[in-house]
mmCIF file of C-alpha atoms in Angstrom:
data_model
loop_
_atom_site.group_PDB
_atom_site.id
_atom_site.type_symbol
_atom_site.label_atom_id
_atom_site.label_comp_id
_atom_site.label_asym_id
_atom_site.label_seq_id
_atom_site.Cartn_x
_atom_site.Cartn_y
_atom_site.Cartn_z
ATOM 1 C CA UNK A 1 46.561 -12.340 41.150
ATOM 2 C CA UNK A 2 46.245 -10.085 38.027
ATOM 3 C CA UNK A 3 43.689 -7.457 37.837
ATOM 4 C CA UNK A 4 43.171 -6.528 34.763
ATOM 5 C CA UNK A 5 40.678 -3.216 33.036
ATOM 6 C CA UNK A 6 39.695 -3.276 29.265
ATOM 7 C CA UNK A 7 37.731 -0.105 27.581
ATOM 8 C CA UNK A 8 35.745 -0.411 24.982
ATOM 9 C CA UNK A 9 33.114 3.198 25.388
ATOM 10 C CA UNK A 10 30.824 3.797 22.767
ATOM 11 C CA UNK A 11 27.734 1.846 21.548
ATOM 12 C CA UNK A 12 26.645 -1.909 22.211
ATOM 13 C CA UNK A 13 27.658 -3.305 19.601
ATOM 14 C CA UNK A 14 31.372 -2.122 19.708
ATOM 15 C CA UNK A 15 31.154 -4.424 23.349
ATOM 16 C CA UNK A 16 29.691 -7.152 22.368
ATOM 17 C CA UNK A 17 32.307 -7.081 19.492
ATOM 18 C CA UNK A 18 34.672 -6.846 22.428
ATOM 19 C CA UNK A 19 34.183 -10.300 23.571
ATOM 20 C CA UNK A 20 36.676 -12.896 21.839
ATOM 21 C CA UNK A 21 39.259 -10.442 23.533
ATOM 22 C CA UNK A 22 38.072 -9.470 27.061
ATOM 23 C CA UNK A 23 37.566 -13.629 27.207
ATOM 24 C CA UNK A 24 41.200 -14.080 25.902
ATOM 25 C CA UNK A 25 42.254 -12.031 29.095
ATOM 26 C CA UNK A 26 40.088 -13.855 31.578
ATOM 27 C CA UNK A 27 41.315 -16.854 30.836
ATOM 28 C CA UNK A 28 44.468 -15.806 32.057
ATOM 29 C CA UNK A 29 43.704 -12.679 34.559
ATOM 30 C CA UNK A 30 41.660 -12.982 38.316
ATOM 31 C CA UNK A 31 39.878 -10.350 37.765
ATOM 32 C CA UNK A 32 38.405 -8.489 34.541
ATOM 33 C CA UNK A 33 36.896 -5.208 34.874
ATOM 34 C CA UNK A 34 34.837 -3.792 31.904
ATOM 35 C CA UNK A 35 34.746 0.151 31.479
ATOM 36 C CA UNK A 36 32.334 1.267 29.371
ATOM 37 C CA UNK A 37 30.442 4.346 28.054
ATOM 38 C CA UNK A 38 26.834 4.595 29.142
ATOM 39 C CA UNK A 39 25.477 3.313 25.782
ATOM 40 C CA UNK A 40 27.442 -0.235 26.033
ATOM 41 C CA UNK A 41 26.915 -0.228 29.663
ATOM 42 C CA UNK A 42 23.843 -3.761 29.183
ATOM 43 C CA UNK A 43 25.966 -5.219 26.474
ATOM 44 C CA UNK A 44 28.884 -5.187 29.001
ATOM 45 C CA UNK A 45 26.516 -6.648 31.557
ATOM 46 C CA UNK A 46 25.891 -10.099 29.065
ATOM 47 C CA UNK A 47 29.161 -10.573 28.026
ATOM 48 C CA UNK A 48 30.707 -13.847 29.765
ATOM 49 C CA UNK A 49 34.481 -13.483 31.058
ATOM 50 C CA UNK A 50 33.297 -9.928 32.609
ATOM 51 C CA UNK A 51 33.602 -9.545 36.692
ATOM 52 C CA UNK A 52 32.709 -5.981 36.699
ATOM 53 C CA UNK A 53 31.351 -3.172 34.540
ATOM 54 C CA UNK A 54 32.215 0.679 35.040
ATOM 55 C CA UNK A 55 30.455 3.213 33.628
ATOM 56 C CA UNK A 56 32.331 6.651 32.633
ATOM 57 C CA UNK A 57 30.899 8.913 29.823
ATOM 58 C CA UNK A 58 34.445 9.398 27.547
ATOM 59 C CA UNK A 59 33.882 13.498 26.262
ATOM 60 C CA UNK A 60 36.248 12.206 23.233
ATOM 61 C CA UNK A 61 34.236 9.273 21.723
ATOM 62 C CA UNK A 62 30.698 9.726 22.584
ATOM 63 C CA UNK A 63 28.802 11.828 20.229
ATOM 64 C CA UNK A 64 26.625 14.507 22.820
ATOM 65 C CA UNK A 65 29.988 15.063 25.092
ATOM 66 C CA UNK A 66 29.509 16.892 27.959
ATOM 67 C CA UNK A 67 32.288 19.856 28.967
ATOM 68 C CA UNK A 68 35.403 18.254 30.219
ATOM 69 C CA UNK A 69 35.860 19.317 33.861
ATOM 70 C CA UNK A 70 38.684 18.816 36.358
ATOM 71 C CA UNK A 71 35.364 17.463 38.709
ATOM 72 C CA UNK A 72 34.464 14.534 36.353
ATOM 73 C CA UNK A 73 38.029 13.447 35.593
ATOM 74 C CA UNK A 74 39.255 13.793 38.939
ATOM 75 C CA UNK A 75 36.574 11.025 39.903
ATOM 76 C CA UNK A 76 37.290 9.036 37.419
ATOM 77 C CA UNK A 77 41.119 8.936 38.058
ATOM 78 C CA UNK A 78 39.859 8.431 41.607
ATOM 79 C CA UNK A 79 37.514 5.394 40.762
ATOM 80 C CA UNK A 80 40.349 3.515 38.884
ATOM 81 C CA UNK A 81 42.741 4.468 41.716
ATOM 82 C CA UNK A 82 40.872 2.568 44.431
ATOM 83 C CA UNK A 83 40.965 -1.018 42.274
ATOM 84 C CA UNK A 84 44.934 -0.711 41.857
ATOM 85 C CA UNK A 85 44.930 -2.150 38.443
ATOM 86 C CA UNK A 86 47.809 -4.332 37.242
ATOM 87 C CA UNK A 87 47.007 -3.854 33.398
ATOM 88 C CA UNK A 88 44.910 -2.294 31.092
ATOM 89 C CA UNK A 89 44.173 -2.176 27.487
ATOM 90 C CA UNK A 90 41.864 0.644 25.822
ATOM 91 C CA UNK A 91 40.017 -0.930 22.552
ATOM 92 C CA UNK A 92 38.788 1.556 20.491
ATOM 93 C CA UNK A 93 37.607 1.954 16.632
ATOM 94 C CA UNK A 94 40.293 3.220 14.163
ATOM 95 C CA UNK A 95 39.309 6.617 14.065
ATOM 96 C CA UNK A 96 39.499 6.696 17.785
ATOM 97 C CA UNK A 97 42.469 7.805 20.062
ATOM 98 C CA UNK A 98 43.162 5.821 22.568
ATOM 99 C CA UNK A 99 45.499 8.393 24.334
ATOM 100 C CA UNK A 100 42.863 10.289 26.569
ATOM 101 C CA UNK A 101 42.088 7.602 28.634
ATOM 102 C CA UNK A 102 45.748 6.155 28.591
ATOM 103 C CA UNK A 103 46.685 9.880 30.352
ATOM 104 C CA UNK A 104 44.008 9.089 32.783
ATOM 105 C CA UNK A 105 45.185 5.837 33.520
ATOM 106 C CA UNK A 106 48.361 7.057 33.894
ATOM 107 C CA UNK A 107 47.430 9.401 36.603
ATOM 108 C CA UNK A 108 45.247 6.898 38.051
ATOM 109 C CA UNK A 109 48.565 4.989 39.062
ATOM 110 C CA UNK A 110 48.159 1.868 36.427
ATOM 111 C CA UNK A 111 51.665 0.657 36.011
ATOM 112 C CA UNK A 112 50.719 -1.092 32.473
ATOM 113 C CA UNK A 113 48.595 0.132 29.596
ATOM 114 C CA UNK A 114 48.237 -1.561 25.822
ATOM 115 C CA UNK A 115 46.273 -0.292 22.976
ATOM 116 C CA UNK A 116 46.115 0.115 19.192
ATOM 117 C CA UNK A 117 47.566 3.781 18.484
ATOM 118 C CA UNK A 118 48.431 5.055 15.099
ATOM 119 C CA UNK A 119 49.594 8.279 17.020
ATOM 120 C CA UNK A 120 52.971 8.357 18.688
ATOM 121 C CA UNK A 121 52.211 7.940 22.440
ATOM 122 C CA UNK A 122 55.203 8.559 24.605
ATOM 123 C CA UNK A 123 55.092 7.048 27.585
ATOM 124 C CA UNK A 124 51.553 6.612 27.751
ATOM 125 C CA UNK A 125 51.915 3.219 26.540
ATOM 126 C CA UNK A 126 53.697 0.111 27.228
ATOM 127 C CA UNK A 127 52.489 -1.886 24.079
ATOM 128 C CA UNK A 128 51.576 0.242 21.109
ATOM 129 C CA UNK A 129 50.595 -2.183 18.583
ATOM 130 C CA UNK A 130 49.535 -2.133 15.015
ATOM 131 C CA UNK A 131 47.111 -3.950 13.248
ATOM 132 C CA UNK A 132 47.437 -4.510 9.040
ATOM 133 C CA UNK A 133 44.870 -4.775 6.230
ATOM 134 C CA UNK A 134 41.168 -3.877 7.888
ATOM 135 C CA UNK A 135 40.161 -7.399 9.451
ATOM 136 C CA UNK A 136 36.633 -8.089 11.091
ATOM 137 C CA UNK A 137 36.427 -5.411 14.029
ATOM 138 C CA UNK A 138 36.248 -8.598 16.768
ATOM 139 C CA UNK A 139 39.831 -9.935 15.159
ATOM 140 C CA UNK A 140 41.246 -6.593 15.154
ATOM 141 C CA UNK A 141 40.255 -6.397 19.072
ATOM 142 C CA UNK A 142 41.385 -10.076 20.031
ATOM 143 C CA UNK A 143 44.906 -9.132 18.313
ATOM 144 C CA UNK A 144 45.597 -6.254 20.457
ATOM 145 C CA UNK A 145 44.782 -9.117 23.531
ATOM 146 C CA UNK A 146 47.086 -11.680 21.687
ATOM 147 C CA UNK A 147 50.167 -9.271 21.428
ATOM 148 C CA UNK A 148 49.393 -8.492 25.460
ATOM 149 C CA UNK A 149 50.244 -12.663 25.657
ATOM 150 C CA UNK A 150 46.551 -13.533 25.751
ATOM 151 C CA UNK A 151 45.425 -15.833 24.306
ATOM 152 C CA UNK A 152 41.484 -17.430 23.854
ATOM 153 C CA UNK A 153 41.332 -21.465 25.402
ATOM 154 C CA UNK A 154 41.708 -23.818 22.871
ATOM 155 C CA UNK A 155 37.749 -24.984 23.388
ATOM 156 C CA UNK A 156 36.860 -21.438 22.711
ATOM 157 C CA UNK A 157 35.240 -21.226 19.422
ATOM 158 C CA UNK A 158 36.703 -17.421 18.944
ATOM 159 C CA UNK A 159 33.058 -15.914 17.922
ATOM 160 C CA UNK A 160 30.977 -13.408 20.109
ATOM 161 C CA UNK A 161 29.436 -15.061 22.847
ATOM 162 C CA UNK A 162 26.756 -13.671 25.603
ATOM 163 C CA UNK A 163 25.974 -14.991 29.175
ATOM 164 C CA UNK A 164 23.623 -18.143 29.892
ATOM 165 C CA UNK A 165 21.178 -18.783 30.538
ATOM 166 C CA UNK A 166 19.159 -16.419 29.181
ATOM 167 C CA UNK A 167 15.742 -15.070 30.517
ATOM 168 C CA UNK A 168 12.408 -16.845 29.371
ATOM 169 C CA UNK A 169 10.334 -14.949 26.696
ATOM 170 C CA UNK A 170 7.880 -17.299 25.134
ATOM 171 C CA UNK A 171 5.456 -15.172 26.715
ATOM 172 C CA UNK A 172 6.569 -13.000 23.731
ATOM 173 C CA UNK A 173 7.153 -15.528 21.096
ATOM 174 C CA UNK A 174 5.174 -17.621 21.070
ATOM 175 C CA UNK A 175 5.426 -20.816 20.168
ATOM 176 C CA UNK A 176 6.519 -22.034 16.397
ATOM 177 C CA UNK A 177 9.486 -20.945 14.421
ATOM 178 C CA UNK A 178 9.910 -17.422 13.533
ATOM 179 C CA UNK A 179 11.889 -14.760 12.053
ATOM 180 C CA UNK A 180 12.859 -11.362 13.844
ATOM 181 C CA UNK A 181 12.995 -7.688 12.196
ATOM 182 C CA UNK A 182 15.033 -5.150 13.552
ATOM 183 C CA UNK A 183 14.603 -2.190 11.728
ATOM 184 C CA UNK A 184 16.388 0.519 13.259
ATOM 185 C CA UNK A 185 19.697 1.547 13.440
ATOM 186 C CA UNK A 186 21.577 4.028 15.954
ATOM 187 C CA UNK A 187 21.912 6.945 13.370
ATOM 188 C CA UNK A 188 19.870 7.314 10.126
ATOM 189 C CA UNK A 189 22.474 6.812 7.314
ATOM 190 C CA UNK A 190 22.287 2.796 8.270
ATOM 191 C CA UNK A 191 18.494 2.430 8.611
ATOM 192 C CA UNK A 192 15.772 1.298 5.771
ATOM 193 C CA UNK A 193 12.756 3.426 5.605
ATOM 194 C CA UNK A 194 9.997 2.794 7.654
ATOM 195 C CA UNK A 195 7.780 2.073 4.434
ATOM 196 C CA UNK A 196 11.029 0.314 2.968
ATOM 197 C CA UNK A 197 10.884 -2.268 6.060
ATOM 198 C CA UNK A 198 7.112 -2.520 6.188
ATOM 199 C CA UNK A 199 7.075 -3.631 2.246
ATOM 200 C CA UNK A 200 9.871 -6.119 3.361
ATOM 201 C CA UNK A 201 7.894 -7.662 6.576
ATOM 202 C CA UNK A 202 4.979 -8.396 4.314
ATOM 203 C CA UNK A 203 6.908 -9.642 1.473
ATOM 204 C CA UNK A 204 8.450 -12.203 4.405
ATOM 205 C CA UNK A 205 4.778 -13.143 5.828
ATOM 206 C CA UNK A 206 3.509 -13.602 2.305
ATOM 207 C CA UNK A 207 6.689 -15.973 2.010
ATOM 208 C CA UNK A 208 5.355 -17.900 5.279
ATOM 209 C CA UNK A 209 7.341 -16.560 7.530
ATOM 210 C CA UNK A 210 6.146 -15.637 11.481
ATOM 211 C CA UNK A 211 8.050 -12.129 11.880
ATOM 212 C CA UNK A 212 8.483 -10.447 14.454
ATOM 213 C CA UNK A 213 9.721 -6.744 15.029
ATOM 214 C CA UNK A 214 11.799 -5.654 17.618
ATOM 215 C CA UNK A 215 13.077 -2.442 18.673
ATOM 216 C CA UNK A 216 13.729 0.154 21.537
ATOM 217 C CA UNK A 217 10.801 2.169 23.425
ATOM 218 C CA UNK A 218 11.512 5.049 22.069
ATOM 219 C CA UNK A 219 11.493 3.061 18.520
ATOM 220 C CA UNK A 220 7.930 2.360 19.453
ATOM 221 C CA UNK A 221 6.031 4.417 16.536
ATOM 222 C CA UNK A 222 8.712 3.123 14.314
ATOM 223 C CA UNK A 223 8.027 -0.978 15.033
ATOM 224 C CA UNK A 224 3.957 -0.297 14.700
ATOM 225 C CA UNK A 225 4.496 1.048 11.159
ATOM 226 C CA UNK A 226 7.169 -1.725 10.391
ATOM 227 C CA UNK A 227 5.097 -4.429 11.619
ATOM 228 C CA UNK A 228 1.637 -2.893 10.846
ATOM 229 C CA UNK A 229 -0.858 -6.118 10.456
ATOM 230 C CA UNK A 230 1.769 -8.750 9.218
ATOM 231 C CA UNK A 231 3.803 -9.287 12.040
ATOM 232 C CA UNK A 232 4.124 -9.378 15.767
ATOM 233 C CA UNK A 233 5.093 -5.643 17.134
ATOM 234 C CA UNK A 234 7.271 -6.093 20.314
ATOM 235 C CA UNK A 235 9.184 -2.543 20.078
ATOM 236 C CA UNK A 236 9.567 -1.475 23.148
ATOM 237 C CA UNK A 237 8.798 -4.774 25.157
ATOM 238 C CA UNK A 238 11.953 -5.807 26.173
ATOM 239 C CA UNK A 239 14.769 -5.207 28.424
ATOM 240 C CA UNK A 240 18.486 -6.173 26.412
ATOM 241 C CA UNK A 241 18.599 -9.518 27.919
ATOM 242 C CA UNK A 242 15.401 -9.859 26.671
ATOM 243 C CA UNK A 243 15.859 -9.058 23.470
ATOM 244 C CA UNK A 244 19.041 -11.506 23.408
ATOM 245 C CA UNK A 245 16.916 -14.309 24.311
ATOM 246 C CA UNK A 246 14.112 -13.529 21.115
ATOM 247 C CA UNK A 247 16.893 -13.123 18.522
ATOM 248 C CA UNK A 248 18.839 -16.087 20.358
ATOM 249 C CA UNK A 249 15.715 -18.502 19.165
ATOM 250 C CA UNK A 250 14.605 -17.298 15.872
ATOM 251 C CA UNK A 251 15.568 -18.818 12.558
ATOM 252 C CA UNK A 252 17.432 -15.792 11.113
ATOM 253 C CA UNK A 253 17.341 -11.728 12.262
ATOM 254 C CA UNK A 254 17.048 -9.222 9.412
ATOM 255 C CA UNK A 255 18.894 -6.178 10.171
ATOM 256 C CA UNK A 256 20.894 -3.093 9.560
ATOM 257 C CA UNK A 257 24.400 -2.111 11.020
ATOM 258 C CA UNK A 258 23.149 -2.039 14.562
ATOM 259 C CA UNK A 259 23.922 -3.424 17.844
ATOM 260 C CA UNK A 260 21.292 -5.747 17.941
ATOM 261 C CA UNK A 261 22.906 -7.067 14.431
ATOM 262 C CA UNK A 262 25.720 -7.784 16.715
ATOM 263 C CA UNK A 263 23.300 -9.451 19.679
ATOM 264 C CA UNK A 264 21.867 -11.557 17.298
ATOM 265 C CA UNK A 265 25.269 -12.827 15.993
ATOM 266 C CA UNK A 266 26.349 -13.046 19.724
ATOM 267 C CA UNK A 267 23.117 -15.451 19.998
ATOM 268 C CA UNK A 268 24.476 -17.829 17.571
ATOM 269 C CA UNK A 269 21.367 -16.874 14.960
ATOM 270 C CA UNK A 270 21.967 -16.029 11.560
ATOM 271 C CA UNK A 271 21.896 -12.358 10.318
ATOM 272 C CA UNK A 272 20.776 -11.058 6.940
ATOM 273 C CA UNK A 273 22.391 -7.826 7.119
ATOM 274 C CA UNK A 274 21.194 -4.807 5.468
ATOM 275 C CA UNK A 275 24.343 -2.621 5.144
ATOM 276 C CA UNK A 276 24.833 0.855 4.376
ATOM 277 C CA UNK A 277 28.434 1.049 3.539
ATOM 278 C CA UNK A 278 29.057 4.176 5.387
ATOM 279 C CA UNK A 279 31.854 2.484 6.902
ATOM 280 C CA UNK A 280 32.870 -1.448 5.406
ATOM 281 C CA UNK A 281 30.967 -4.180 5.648
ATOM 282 C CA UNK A 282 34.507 -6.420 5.904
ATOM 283 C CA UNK A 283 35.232 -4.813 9.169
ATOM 284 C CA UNK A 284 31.562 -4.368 10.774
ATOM 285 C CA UNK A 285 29.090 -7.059 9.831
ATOM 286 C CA UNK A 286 28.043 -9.117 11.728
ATOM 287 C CA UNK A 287 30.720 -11.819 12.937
ATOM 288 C CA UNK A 288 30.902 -15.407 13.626
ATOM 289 C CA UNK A 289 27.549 -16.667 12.216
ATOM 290 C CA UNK A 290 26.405 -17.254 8.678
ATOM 291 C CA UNK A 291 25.503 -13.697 6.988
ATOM 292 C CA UNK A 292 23.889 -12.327 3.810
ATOM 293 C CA UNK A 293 25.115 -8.935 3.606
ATOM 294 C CA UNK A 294 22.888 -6.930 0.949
ATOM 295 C CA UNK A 295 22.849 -3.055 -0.183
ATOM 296 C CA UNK A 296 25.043 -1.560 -2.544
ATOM 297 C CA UNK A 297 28.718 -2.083 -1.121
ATOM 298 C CA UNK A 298 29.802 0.533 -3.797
ATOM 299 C CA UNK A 299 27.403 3.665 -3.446
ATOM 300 C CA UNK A 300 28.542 7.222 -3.325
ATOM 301 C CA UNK A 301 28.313 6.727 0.622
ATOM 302 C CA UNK A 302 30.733 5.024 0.670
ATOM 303 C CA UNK A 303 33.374 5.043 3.621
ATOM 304 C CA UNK A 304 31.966 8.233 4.580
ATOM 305 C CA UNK A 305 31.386 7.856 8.203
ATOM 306 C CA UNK A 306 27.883 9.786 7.329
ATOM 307 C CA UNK A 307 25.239 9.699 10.422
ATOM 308 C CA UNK A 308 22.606 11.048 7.610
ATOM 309 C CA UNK A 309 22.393 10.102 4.399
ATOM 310 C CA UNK A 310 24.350 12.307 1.691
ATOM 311 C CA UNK A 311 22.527 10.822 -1.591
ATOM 312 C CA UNK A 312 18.988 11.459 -2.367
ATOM 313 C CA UNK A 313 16.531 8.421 -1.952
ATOM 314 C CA UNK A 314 18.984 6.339 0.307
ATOM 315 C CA UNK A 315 19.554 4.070 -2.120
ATOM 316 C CA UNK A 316 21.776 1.708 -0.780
ATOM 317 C CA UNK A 317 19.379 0.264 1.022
ATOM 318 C CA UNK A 318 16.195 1.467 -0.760
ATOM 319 C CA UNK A 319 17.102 -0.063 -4.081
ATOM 320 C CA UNK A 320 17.316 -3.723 -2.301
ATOM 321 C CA UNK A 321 14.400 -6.015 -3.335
ATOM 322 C CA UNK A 322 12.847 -6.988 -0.421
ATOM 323 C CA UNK A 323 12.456 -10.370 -2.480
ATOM 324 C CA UNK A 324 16.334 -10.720 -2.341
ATOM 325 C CA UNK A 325 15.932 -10.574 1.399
ATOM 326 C CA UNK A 326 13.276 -13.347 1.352
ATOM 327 C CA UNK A 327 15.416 -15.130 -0.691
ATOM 328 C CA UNK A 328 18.614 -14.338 1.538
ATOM 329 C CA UNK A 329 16.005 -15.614 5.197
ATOM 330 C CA UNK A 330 15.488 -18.902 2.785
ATOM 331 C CA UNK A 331 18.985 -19.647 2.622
ATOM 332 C CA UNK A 332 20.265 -18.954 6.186
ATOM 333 C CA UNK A 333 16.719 -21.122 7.472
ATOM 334 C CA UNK A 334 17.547 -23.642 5.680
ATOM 335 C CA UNK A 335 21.032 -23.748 4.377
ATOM 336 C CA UNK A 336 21.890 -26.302 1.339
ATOM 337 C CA UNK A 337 17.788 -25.932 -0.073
ATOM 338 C CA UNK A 338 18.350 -22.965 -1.997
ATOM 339 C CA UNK A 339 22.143 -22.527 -3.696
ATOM 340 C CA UNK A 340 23.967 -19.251 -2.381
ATOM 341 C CA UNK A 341 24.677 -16.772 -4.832
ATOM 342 C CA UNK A 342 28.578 -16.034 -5.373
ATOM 343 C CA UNK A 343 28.387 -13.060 -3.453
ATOM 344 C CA UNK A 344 27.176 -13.539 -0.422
ATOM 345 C CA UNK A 345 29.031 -12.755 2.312
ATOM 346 C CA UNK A 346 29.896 -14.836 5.435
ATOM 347 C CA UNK A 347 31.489 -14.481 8.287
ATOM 348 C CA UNK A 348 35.031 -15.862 8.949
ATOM 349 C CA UNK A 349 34.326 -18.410 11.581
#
């Protein structure tokens, strides 16, 4: 009996990109346990493989840290103590240490930790592994799983998955085919304009599309201007489950690099994605399902890590013709009608 922890603690889209590898390890482990920060806490909660989901607020990767105290830490190392852990690997972005929580770990009496450390880490870990080139973030995760000696089922199709079934929202739907907005984004540097995003919602009704815009409550004012009168506003109406379930039946989700970006591609749909390139597109687009990516791959933005935009106008994204993302929706609803142009993106798998 093998109980196994993986970490992944920042936003929900870094879990659900988690997936191919915390399945890899419950194919072969009793018992997964998911840590998480409080932002990926619901993501955690969908993805399948999962048999428990901690919560612990990391000071070192969320971005409002509270004060590191000997109080908090000492109940973490506590909480981890009491499930006597067999293994653990930490999964965390590149520009992310996973040594803080591998000292905790430590302390916490976990006889085996893995994790993907460009830092030397002593004897913090057991497998320190290193990952060439800059592959898709959910590859990058799987590998550090592989070179643990897990591996994914041979029926497991490798691409983000969520938990079925799903709750019922036609009450929110509708009936009919449809097409979902999401126009936020978690910090401003990877968002459209609200009057960008409303211009693009009525260029997709004129185009027949039904749209529908989605977002968080406190996204609320942001939806009603998106949607205005030419599409369905259900910001705010739905729990994350929920929101799985709309993007899991529409034709093709039009968003920027968010989480629900990542939900929609864990749903199976389609994503046209519109990417800022504050960090690359190769590592954080969407993954698994066909994908338009559009925005300017090459602005002065670029690979900045910005949370708010640096250049003047946003133009990135505010330069894209929301005709090119009608055109983009056409493809992915209906894929061999209209020719892909020899850029587009798409996923690996």
């Amino acid at each position: 009996m093998t109980r196994v922890l993986v970490a992944r603690q920042d936003n929900l889209g870094d879990v659900l990109l988690a997936g191919p590898c915390v399945r890899a390890v419950a194919a072969q482990a009793s018992h997964v346990t998911l840590l998480t920060g409080p932002h990926g806490r619901a993501a955690g909660e969908l993805l399948p493989g999962v048999d428990e989901v901690l919560t612990w607020l990391a000071p070192w990767i969320d971005p409002e840290p509270p004060p590191v105290t000997a109080e908090d830490t000492g109940a973490f190392v506590s909480l981890v103590r009491e499930r006597a852990f067999d293994r653990a690997l930490i999964l965390t972005s590149f520009h992310q240490s996973p040594l803080p929580l591998a000292l905790l770990l430590r302390q916490a009496g976990v006889p085996w930790v893995g994790a993907i450390s460009e830092d030397y880490p002593g004897s913090l870990l057991d497998l320190r592994h290193r990952v060439d080139g800059d592959p898709p973030e959910a590859v990058r995760m799987l590998s550090l799983a592989e070179a643990a000696g897990y591996s994914l089922p041979p029926d497991d199709h490798g691409a983000l998955a969520l938990r079925r079934p799903l709750p019922n929202t036609s009450r929110l739907t509708g009936g009919g085919r449809y097409v979902v907005v999401h126009p936020a984004a978690s910090v401003p540097a990877r968002q459209p304009s609200a009057t960008w995003s409303h211009r693009m919602v009525r260029a997709l009704a004129a185009d027949g599309h039904r749209v529908l815009v989605t977002g968080a409550p406190s996204e609320r004012l942001l939806t009603q201007e998106v949607a205005g009168s030419s599409a369905v506003n259900l910001g705010g109406r739905t729990s994350l489950a929920e929101l799985a379930a709309v993007l899991s039946g529409a034709q093709v989700v039009v968003a920027p690099n968010t989480g629900p970006a990542h939900l929609a591609a864990a749903a199976g749909t389609p994503v046209v994605s519109l990417f800022a390139p504050v960090v690359p597109a190769q590592r954080w687009a969407p993954y698994g399902v066909p994908v338009r990516v559009l925005g300017d791959q090459h602005a002065p933005c670029r690979a900045s890590r910005a949370r708010v935009c640096p250049v003047p106008g946003h133009p990135c994204l505010e330069t894209i013709d929301p005709a090119d993302v009608c055109r983009a929706v056409a493809e992915l609803a209906e894929p061999g009608l209209v020719p892909a142009p020899t850029d587009a993106m798409t996923s690996p798998r």
